[in-house]
Amino acid sequence: MKTFEKSTIHFVLRVPTDKDKDIISQLLGGIDIDHVDLKNYTERLAYGLYRIRKLFGKHDVSQFQWGPDQAGFLRVAETACAIVFNTYKLALAGRREEALAQLYSYYFSSDIIEQFVEDIQKDKKFYRLRSSDSYRLFSEEEMFHIPFEKCHKASNYRFSISGLPILYLGSSMYGCWLEENQPDIEKANVALYQINSETRVKCLPLIMPQRGDKVTKERIKLLPLILASTMKVQHPNEPFRPEYVIPQLVTECVLKYNAEQKPGYILGIKYLSTKRYTEGNFYSGERYNYLYENYAFPPIEYNFYGVCPKLGKCFVLRRSSSIFIDTHVRPQKIEIKEKNEPRDEYQDSTFRKLERWLAAPQMLIY
Protein backbone atom coordinates (compact mmCIF):
# COMPACT_ATOMS: atom_id res chain seq x y z
CA MET A 1 0.00 0.00 0.00
CA LYS A 2 1.21 3.50 -0.84
CA THR A 3 2.21 5.84 1.98
CA PHE A 4 2.52 9.59 2.27
CA GLU A 5 6.06 10.85 1.80
CA LYS A 6 7.69 14.20 2.33
CA SER A 7 7.48 14.89 -1.40
CA THR A 8 3.74 14.14 -1.37
CA ILE A 9 2.96 16.75 1.28
CA HIS A 10 5.30 19.29 -0.29
CA PHE A 11 3.48 18.79 -3.59
CA VAL A 12 0.18 19.76 -1.97
CA LEU A 13 1.59 22.66 0.04
CA ARG A 14 3.50 24.25 -2.82
CA VAL A 15 3.11 28.05 -2.64
CA PRO A 16 1.66 29.56 -5.83
CA THR A 17 3.78 31.96 -7.88
CA ASP A 18 3.03 34.44 -10.63
CA LYS A 19 3.25 31.57 -13.12
CA ASP A 20 0.18 30.02 -11.47
CA LYS A 21 -2.07 33.06 -11.85
CA ASP A 22 -3.58 31.71 -15.07
CA ILE A 23 -4.59 28.50 -13.31
CA ILE A 24 -6.03 30.35 -10.32
CA SER A 25 -7.96 32.67 -12.65
CA GLN A 26 -9.61 29.65 -14.26
CA LEU A 27 -10.31 28.04 -10.88
CA LEU A 28 -12.15 31.17 -9.76
CA GLY A 29 -14.40 31.33 -12.78
CA GLY A 30 -12.17 33.21 -15.19
CA ILE A 31 -11.62 36.38 -13.16
CA ASP A 32 -9.23 38.93 -14.64
CA ILE A 33 -5.67 37.75 -14.02
CA ASP A 34 -4.81 41.24 -12.75
CA HIS A 35 -7.27 40.68 -9.92
CA VAL A 36 -5.55 37.50 -8.75
CA ASP A 37 -3.81 38.23 -5.43
CA LEU A 38 -1.57 35.36 -4.35
CA LYS A 39 -1.75 36.53 -0.73
CA ASN A 40 -5.53 36.23 -0.54
CA TYR A 41 -6.94 33.17 1.19
CA THR A 42 -9.47 32.50 -1.57
CA GLU A 43 -6.73 32.22 -4.20
CA ARG A 44 -4.49 30.14 -1.93
CA LEU A 45 -7.34 27.81 -1.00
CA ALA A 46 -8.42 27.31 -4.61
CA TYR A 47 -4.83 26.56 -5.63
CA GLY A 48 -4.22 24.21 -2.69
CA LEU A 49 -7.35 22.20 -3.49
CA TYR A 50 -6.25 22.10 -7.12
CA ARG A 51 -2.91 20.63 -6.01
CA ILE A 52 -4.72 17.91 -4.03
CA ARG A 53 -6.73 16.93 -7.10
CA LYS A 54 -3.62 17.09 -9.26
CA LEU A 55 -1.72 14.87 -6.81
CA PHE A 56 -4.12 12.02 -7.46
CA GLY A 57 -4.29 12.55 -11.21
CA LYS A 58 -2.07 10.66 -13.63
CA HIS A 59 1.68 11.29 -13.26
CA ASP A 60 4.89 10.28 -14.92
CA VAL A 61 6.72 10.65 -11.60
CA SER A 62 7.16 7.26 -9.94
CA GLN A 63 6.30 8.29 -6.35
CA PHE A 64 2.90 9.58 -7.53
CA GLN A 65 1.93 6.38 -9.31
CA TRP A 66 -1.17 5.15 -7.47
CA GLY A 67 -1.72 2.00 -9.52
CA PRO A 68 -5.25 0.58 -9.73
CA ASP A 69 -6.38 2.88 -6.89
CA GLN A 70 -5.68 6.07 -8.87
CA ALA A 71 -9.17 6.58 -10.34
CA GLY A 72 -10.85 5.98 -6.99
CA PHE A 73 -8.43 8.28 -5.18
CA LEU A 74 -9.06 11.03 -7.72
CA ARG A 75 -12.86 10.77 -7.42
CA VAL A 76 -12.66 11.07 -3.65
CA ALA A 77 -10.27 14.03 -3.87
CA GLU A 78 -12.48 15.86 -6.35
CA THR A 79 -15.59 15.38 -4.21
CA ALA A 80 -13.94 16.42 -0.93
CA CYS A 81 -12.29 19.48 -2.51
CA ALA A 82 -15.62 20.56 -4.03
CA ILE A 83 -17.39 20.18 -0.66
CA VAL A 84 -14.82 22.29 1.19
CA PHE A 85 -14.65 25.04 -1.41
CA ASN A 86 -18.42 25.25 -1.81
CA THR A 87 -18.79 25.38 1.99
CA TYR A 88 -16.39 28.33 2.06
CA LYS A 89 -18.28 30.06 -0.76
CA LEU A 90 -21.66 29.58 0.96
CA ALA A 91 -20.30 31.04 4.20
CA LEU A 92 -18.88 34.08 2.40
CA ALA A 93 -22.28 34.61 0.74
CA GLY A 94 -23.97 34.84 4.15
CA ARG A 95 -25.52 31.37 3.85
CA ARG A 96 -23.74 30.04 6.94
CA GLU A 97 -26.52 27.63 7.90
CA GLU A 98 -26.24 25.92 4.50
CA ALA A 99 -22.45 25.91 4.77
CA LEU A 100 -22.60 24.23 8.17
CA ALA A 101 -25.14 21.67 6.97
CA GLN A 102 -22.98 20.73 3.97
CA LEU A 103 -19.77 20.37 5.94
CA TYR A 104 -21.49 18.42 8.71
CA SER A 105 -23.28 16.09 6.30
CA TYR A 106 -20.09 15.12 4.47
CA TYR A 107 -17.66 14.80 7.37
CA PHE A 108 -19.61 14.31 10.59
CA SER A 109 -22.79 12.46 9.59
CA SER A 110 -20.70 9.71 8.04
CA ASP A 111 -18.00 7.73 9.82
CA ILE A 112 -15.10 9.73 8.34
CA ILE A 113 -14.40 11.73 11.49
CA GLU A 114 -14.83 8.79 13.86
CA GLN A 115 -11.98 6.99 12.12
CA PHE A 116 -9.53 9.76 12.92
CA VAL A 117 -10.57 10.92 16.39
CA GLU A 118 -7.71 10.03 18.72
CA ASP A 119 -7.40 9.45 22.47
CA ILE A 120 -4.88 11.77 24.10
CA GLN A 121 -2.48 9.95 26.42
CA LYS A 122 -3.14 10.44 30.12
CA ASP A 123 0.38 11.69 30.80
CA LYS A 124 0.18 14.39 28.11
CA LYS A 125 1.28 17.80 29.36
CA PHE A 126 -0.65 20.88 28.23
CA TYR A 127 0.64 24.41 28.68
CA ARG A 128 -1.04 27.78 28.81
CA LEU A 129 0.59 31.21 28.89
CA ARG A 130 -1.14 34.51 29.59
CA SER A 131 0.64 37.80 28.97
CA SER A 132 0.39 40.79 31.28
CA ASP A 133 1.45 44.44 31.34
CA SER A 134 2.38 44.14 35.01
CA TYR A 135 3.83 41.56 37.39
CA ARG A 136 0.45 40.54 38.81
CA LEU A 137 -0.33 36.91 39.54
CA PHE A 138 -3.48 35.60 37.88
CA SER A 139 -5.82 33.35 39.81
CA GLU A 140 -6.36 29.74 38.78
CA GLU A 141 -9.74 30.70 37.33
CA GLU A 142 -8.16 33.46 35.23
CA MET A 143 -5.76 30.96 33.69
CA PHE A 144 -8.64 28.85 32.34
CA HIS A 145 -10.91 29.90 29.47
CA ILE A 146 -12.69 33.27 29.56
CA PRO A 147 -15.67 32.93 31.94
CA PHE A 148 -19.11 32.94 30.34
CA GLU A 149 -20.15 36.19 32.01
CA LYS A 150 -17.25 37.89 30.22
CA CYS A 151 -18.10 36.48 26.80
CA HIS A 152 -17.79 40.02 25.38
CA LYS A 153 -14.03 39.47 25.67
CA ALA A 154 -14.09 36.27 23.57
CA SER A 155 -12.66 37.33 20.23
CA ASN A 156 -12.48 35.76 16.79
CA TYR A 157 -9.71 33.19 16.61
CA ARG A 158 -9.02 30.23 14.36
CA PHE A 159 -11.43 27.86 16.08
CA SER A 160 -13.25 30.50 18.11
CA ILE A 161 -16.53 32.17 17.25
CA SER A 162 -16.92 35.66 18.70
CA GLY A 163 -18.60 35.45 22.10
CA LEU A 164 -17.91 31.74 22.62
CA PRO A 165 -15.09 31.19 25.16
CA ILE A 166 -12.79 28.36 24.12
CA LEU A 167 -9.94 26.79 26.06
CA TYR A 168 -6.71 26.87 24.06
CA LEU A 169 -3.77 24.78 25.25
CA GLY A 170 -0.35 24.13 23.72
CA SER A 171 2.20 21.34 23.69
CA SER A 172 5.11 23.60 24.68
CA MET A 173 5.77 26.83 26.48
CA TYR A 174 7.58 28.21 23.46
CA GLY A 175 4.60 27.50 21.21
CA CYS A 176 2.31 29.30 23.68
CA TRP A 177 4.70 32.25 23.75
CA LEU A 178 4.61 32.51 19.95
CA GLU A 179 0.80 32.28 19.95
CA GLU A 180 0.70 35.23 22.34
CA ASN A 181 2.88 37.20 19.90
CA GLN A 182 6.07 36.94 21.95
CA PRO A 183 5.15 38.92 25.09
CA ASP A 184 7.56 39.86 27.88
CA ILE A 185 8.29 36.44 29.34
CA GLU A 186 9.16 37.92 32.75
CA LYS A 187 5.63 39.28 33.18
CA ALA A 188 3.81 36.30 31.77
CA ASN A 189 1.83 33.80 33.82
CA VAL A 190 2.24 30.14 32.94
CA ALA A 191 0.27 27.01 33.74
CA LEU A 192 0.58 23.25 33.35
CA TYR A 193 -2.53 21.11 32.86
CA GLN A 194 -2.89 17.37 32.70
CA ILE A 195 -5.81 15.05 31.99
CA ASN A 196 -7.94 13.89 34.89
CA SER A 197 -7.22 10.20 35.38
CA GLU A 198 -10.96 9.42 35.41
CA THR A 199 -11.75 11.03 32.04
CA ARG A 200 -10.99 10.39 28.36
CA VAL A 201 -9.93 13.27 26.14
CA LYS A 202 -10.61 12.60 22.45
CA CYS A 203 -9.50 15.09 19.80
CA LEU A 204 -9.96 15.53 16.09
CA PRO A 205 -6.44 15.93 14.63
CA LEU A 206 -6.43 18.42 11.76
CA ILE A 207 -2.79 17.85 10.91
CA MET A 208 -1.32 16.94 7.54
CA PRO A 209 -0.44 13.23 7.17
CA GLN A 210 2.97 12.29 8.45
CA ARG A 211 5.62 10.49 6.45
CA GLY A 212 4.73 6.80 6.39
CA ASP A 213 0.97 7.24 6.91
CA LYS A 214 -1.03 5.01 4.59
CA VAL A 215 -2.79 6.66 1.65
CA THR A 216 -6.46 5.74 2.00
CA LYS A 217 -9.67 7.20 0.63
CA GLU A 218 -10.68 8.28 4.14
CA ARG A 219 -7.43 10.17 4.68
CA ILE A 220 -7.74 11.80 1.24
CA LYS A 221 -11.20 13.05 2.22
CA LEU A 222 -9.68 14.80 5.23
CA LEU A 223 -6.87 16.52 3.27
CA PRO A 224 -8.97 19.45 1.94
CA LEU A 225 -10.42 20.11 5.41
CA ILE A 226 -6.95 20.17 6.97
CA LEU A 227 -5.63 22.45 4.23
CA ALA A 228 -8.54 24.89 4.56
CA SER A 229 -8.30 24.98 8.36
CA THR A 230 -4.58 25.55 8.84
CA MET A 231 -3.48 28.27 6.44
CA LYS A 232 -1.49 31.18 7.84
CA VAL A 233 -3.44 34.42 8.26
CA GLN A 234 -2.20 37.00 5.76
CA HIS A 235 -3.98 40.07 7.16
CA PRO A 236 -3.94 39.61 10.94
CA ASN A 237 -4.85 43.22 11.71
CA GLU A 238 -8.00 43.28 9.61
CA PRO A 239 -11.44 42.70 11.21
CA PHE A 240 -12.28 39.67 9.04
CA ARG A 241 -9.95 36.74 8.50
CA PRO A 242 -11.18 34.37 5.78
CA GLU A 243 -8.65 31.78 7.01
CA TYR A 244 -10.96 31.27 10.02
CA VAL A 245 -14.17 30.53 8.06
CA ILE A 246 -13.71 26.77 7.69
CA PRO A 247 -12.09 26.07 11.09
CA GLN A 248 -14.84 27.97 12.89
CA LEU A 249 -17.41 25.89 11.02
CA VAL A 250 -15.49 22.81 12.17
CA THR A 251 -15.94 24.00 15.76
CA GLU A 252 -19.68 24.36 15.17
CA CYS A 253 -19.74 20.86 13.66
CA VAL A 254 -18.02 19.47 16.76
CA LEU A 255 -20.57 21.16 19.04
CA LYS A 256 -23.43 19.76 16.94
CA TYR A 257 -21.82 16.32 16.83
CA ASN A 258 -21.52 16.23 20.62
CA ALA A 259 -25.04 17.59 21.12
CA GLU A 260 -26.35 14.66 19.08
CA GLN A 261 -24.40 12.33 21.40
CA LYS A 262 -22.57 10.53 18.65
CA PRO A 263 -20.49 7.51 19.75
CA GLY A 264 -17.12 9.09 18.94
CA TYR A 265 -17.45 12.01 21.38
CA ILE A 266 -15.00 14.80 20.45
CA LEU A 267 -13.69 17.02 23.23
CA GLY A 268 -11.38 19.19 21.16
CA ILE A 269 -9.48 19.90 17.95
CA LYS A 270 -5.75 19.37 17.55
CA TYR A 271 -3.79 21.33 14.95
CA LEU A 272 -0.33 22.71 14.24
CA SER A 273 0.20 26.40 14.90
CA THR A 274 0.88 28.52 11.84
CA LYS A 275 3.10 30.67 14.10
CA ARG A 276 5.83 28.12 13.45
CA TYR A 277 6.33 29.98 10.17
CA THR A 278 7.05 33.23 12.05
CA GLU A 279 10.08 35.05 10.67
CA GLY A 280 13.03 34.60 12.98
CA ASN A 281 11.56 31.50 14.65
CA PHE A 282 14.33 29.86 16.68
CA TYR A 283 12.99 26.31 16.25
CA SER A 284 11.90 25.71 12.68
CA GLY A 285 11.66 22.60 10.57
CA GLU A 286 9.70 19.36 10.85
CA ARG A 287 11.82 18.05 13.72
CA TYR A 288 10.35 20.77 15.94
CA ASN A 289 6.70 20.27 14.99
CA TYR A 290 6.09 18.69 18.40
CA LEU A 291 6.46 22.19 19.91
CA TYR A 292 3.56 23.62 17.91
CA GLU A 293 0.66 21.30 18.65
CA ASN A 294 -2.32 23.42 19.66
CA TYR A 295 -5.59 22.22 21.16
CA ALA A 296 -8.93 24.04 21.03
CA PHE A 297 -11.58 22.84 23.49
CA PRO A 298 -15.05 24.39 23.05
CA PRO A 299 -17.42 24.36 26.05
CA ILE A 300 -19.42 21.14 26.40
CA GLU A 301 -21.94 22.79 28.69
CA TYR A 302 -22.88 26.46 28.46
CA ASN A 303 -23.83 28.44 31.55
CA PHE A 304 -24.28 32.16 32.06
CA TYR A 305 -21.56 32.30 34.71
CA GLY A 306 -18.22 30.68 35.39
CA VAL A 307 -16.45 28.16 33.17
CA CYS A 308 -17.52 24.94 31.49
CA PRO A 309 -17.89 22.39 34.33
CA LYS A 310 -17.10 19.42 32.10
CA LEU A 311 -13.88 20.96 30.80
CA GLY A 312 -13.01 21.84 34.39
CA LYS A 313 -13.34 18.17 35.33
CA CYS A 314 -11.36 16.93 32.34
CA PHE A 315 -8.20 18.90 33.12
CA VAL A 316 -6.22 19.10 36.34
CA LEU A 317 -4.21 22.27 36.93
CA ARG A 318 -0.89 20.94 38.14
CA ARG A 319 0.69 24.33 38.68
CA SER A 320 0.09 27.95 37.77
CA SER A 321 2.43 30.79 38.54
CA SER A 322 4.14 33.96 37.43
CA ILE A 323 7.64 33.57 36.07
CA PHE A 324 8.68 36.80 37.81
CA ILE A 325 7.44 35.71 41.23
CA ASP A 326 8.97 32.24 41.11
CA THR A 327 12.24 33.60 39.80
CA HIS A 328 12.75 36.68 41.98
CA VAL A 329 10.20 36.68 44.83
CA ARG A 330 9.96 32.99 45.77
CA PRO A 331 12.90 31.43 43.88
CA GLN A 332 12.41 27.85 42.70
CA LYS A 333 14.79 25.15 41.49
CA ILE A 334 14.93 23.46 38.12
CA GLU A 335 14.32 19.72 38.12
CA ILE A 336 16.67 17.44 36.29
CA LYS A 337 16.00 16.54 32.69
CA GLU A 338 13.27 14.01 32.06
CA LYS A 339 13.89 10.62 30.45
CA ASN A 340 13.39 10.18 26.71
CA GLU A 341 13.62 13.89 25.92
CA PRO A 342 14.31 14.66 22.24
CA ARG A 343 17.92 15.47 21.47
CA ASP A 344 17.64 18.97 20.08
CA GLU A 345 18.48 22.56 20.99
CA TYR A 346 15.10 23.23 22.57
CA GLN A 347 15.95 20.98 25.53
CA ASP A 348 18.53 23.51 26.75
CA SER A 349 16.29 26.54 26.30
CA THR A 350 14.75 28.60 29.09
CA PHE A 351 11.30 27.63 27.76
CA ARG A 352 12.05 23.95 28.33
CA LYS A 353 13.41 24.75 31.78
CA LEU A 354 10.12 26.47 32.57
CA GLU A 355 8.22 23.34 31.55
CA ARG A 356 10.32 21.20 33.89
CA TRP A 357 9.90 23.77 36.64
CA LEU A 358 6.11 23.65 36.33
CA ALA A 359 6.14 19.86 36.48
CA ALA A 360 8.28 19.83 39.66
CA PRO A 361 8.73 23.31 41.20
CA GLN A 362 12.21 23.95 42.53
CA MET A 363 14.69 26.79 42.03
CA LEU A 364 14.66 28.31 38.54
CA ILE A 365 18.08 29.43 37.29
CA TYR A 366 18.57 31.29 34.00
Coordinates of N, CA and C in Angstrom, one line a residue, residues 171-172 174-175 178 272-273 276 281-293 342-349:
S171 N 1.3 22.5 23.3 CA 2.2 21.3 23.7 C 3.6 21.8 24.2
S172 N 3.8 23.1 24.2 CA 5.1 23.6 24.7 C 4.9 25.0 25.1
Y174 N 7.1 27.4 24.6 CA 7.6 28.2 23.5 C 6.5 28.4 22.4
G175 N 5.7 27.4 22.1 CA 4.6 27.5 21.2 C 3.6 28.5 21.8
L178 N 4.8 32.0 21.3 CA 4.6 32.5 19.9 C 3.1 32.9 19.7
L272 N -1.7 22.1 14.1 CA -0.3 22.7 14.2 C -0.4 24.2 14.1
S273 N 0.2 24.9 15.0 CA 0.2 26.4 14.9 C 0.9 26.9 13.6
R276 N 4.5 28.7 13.6 CA 5.8 28.1 13.4 C 6.5 28.7 12.2
N281 N 11.8 32.6 13.7 CA 11.6 31.5 14.7 C 12.8 30.7 15.0
F282 N 13.1 30.5 16.3 CA 14.3 29.9 16.7 C 14.3 28.3 16.5
Y283 N 13.1 27.8 16.4 CA 13.0 26.3 16.2 C 12.1 26.0 15.1
S284 N 12.7 26.0 13.9 CA 11.9 25.7 12.7 C 12.3 24.4 12.1
G285 N 11.4 23.9 11.2 CA 11.7 22.6 10.6 C 10.8 21.5 11.2
E286 N 10.6 20.4 10.4 CA 9.7 19.4 10.9 C 10.1 18.7 12.2
R287 N 11.4 18.7 12.5 CA 11.8 18.1 13.7 C 11.3 18.8 15.0
Y288 N 10.9 20.0 14.8 CA 10.4 20.8 15.9 C 8.8 20.9 15.9
N289 N 8.2 20.2 15.0 CA 6.7 20.3 15.0 C 6.0 19.9 16.3
Y290 N 6.7 19.1 17.1 CA 6.1 18.7 18.4 C 5.9 19.9 19.3
L291 N 6.6 21.0 19.1 CA 6.5 22.2 19.9 C 5.2 23.0 19.6
Y292 N 4.6 22.7 18.4 CA 3.6 23.6 17.9 C 2.2 23.0 17.8
E293 N 2.0 21.9 18.6 CA 0.7 21.3 18.7 C -0.3 22.2 19.5
P342 N 13.7 14.6 23.6 CA 14.3 14.7 22.2 C 15.7 15.3 22.3
R343 N 16.6 14.9 21.5 CA 17.9 15.5 21.5 C 18.0 16.6 20.5
D344 N 17.6 17.8 20.9 CA 17.6 19.0 20.1 C 17.9 20.2 20.9
E345 N 18.1 21.3 20.3 CA 18.5 22.6 21.0 C 17.4 23.1 22.0
Y346 N 16.2 22.7 21.7 CA 15.1 23.2 22.6 C 15.3 22.7 24.0
Q347 N 15.8 21.6 24.2 CA 15.9 21.0 25.5 C 16.8 21.8 26.5
D348 N 17.7 22.7 25.9 CA 18.5 23.5 26.8 C 18.0 24.9 26.8
S349 N 16.8 25.2 26.3 CA 16.3 26.5 26.3 C 15.6 26.9 27.6

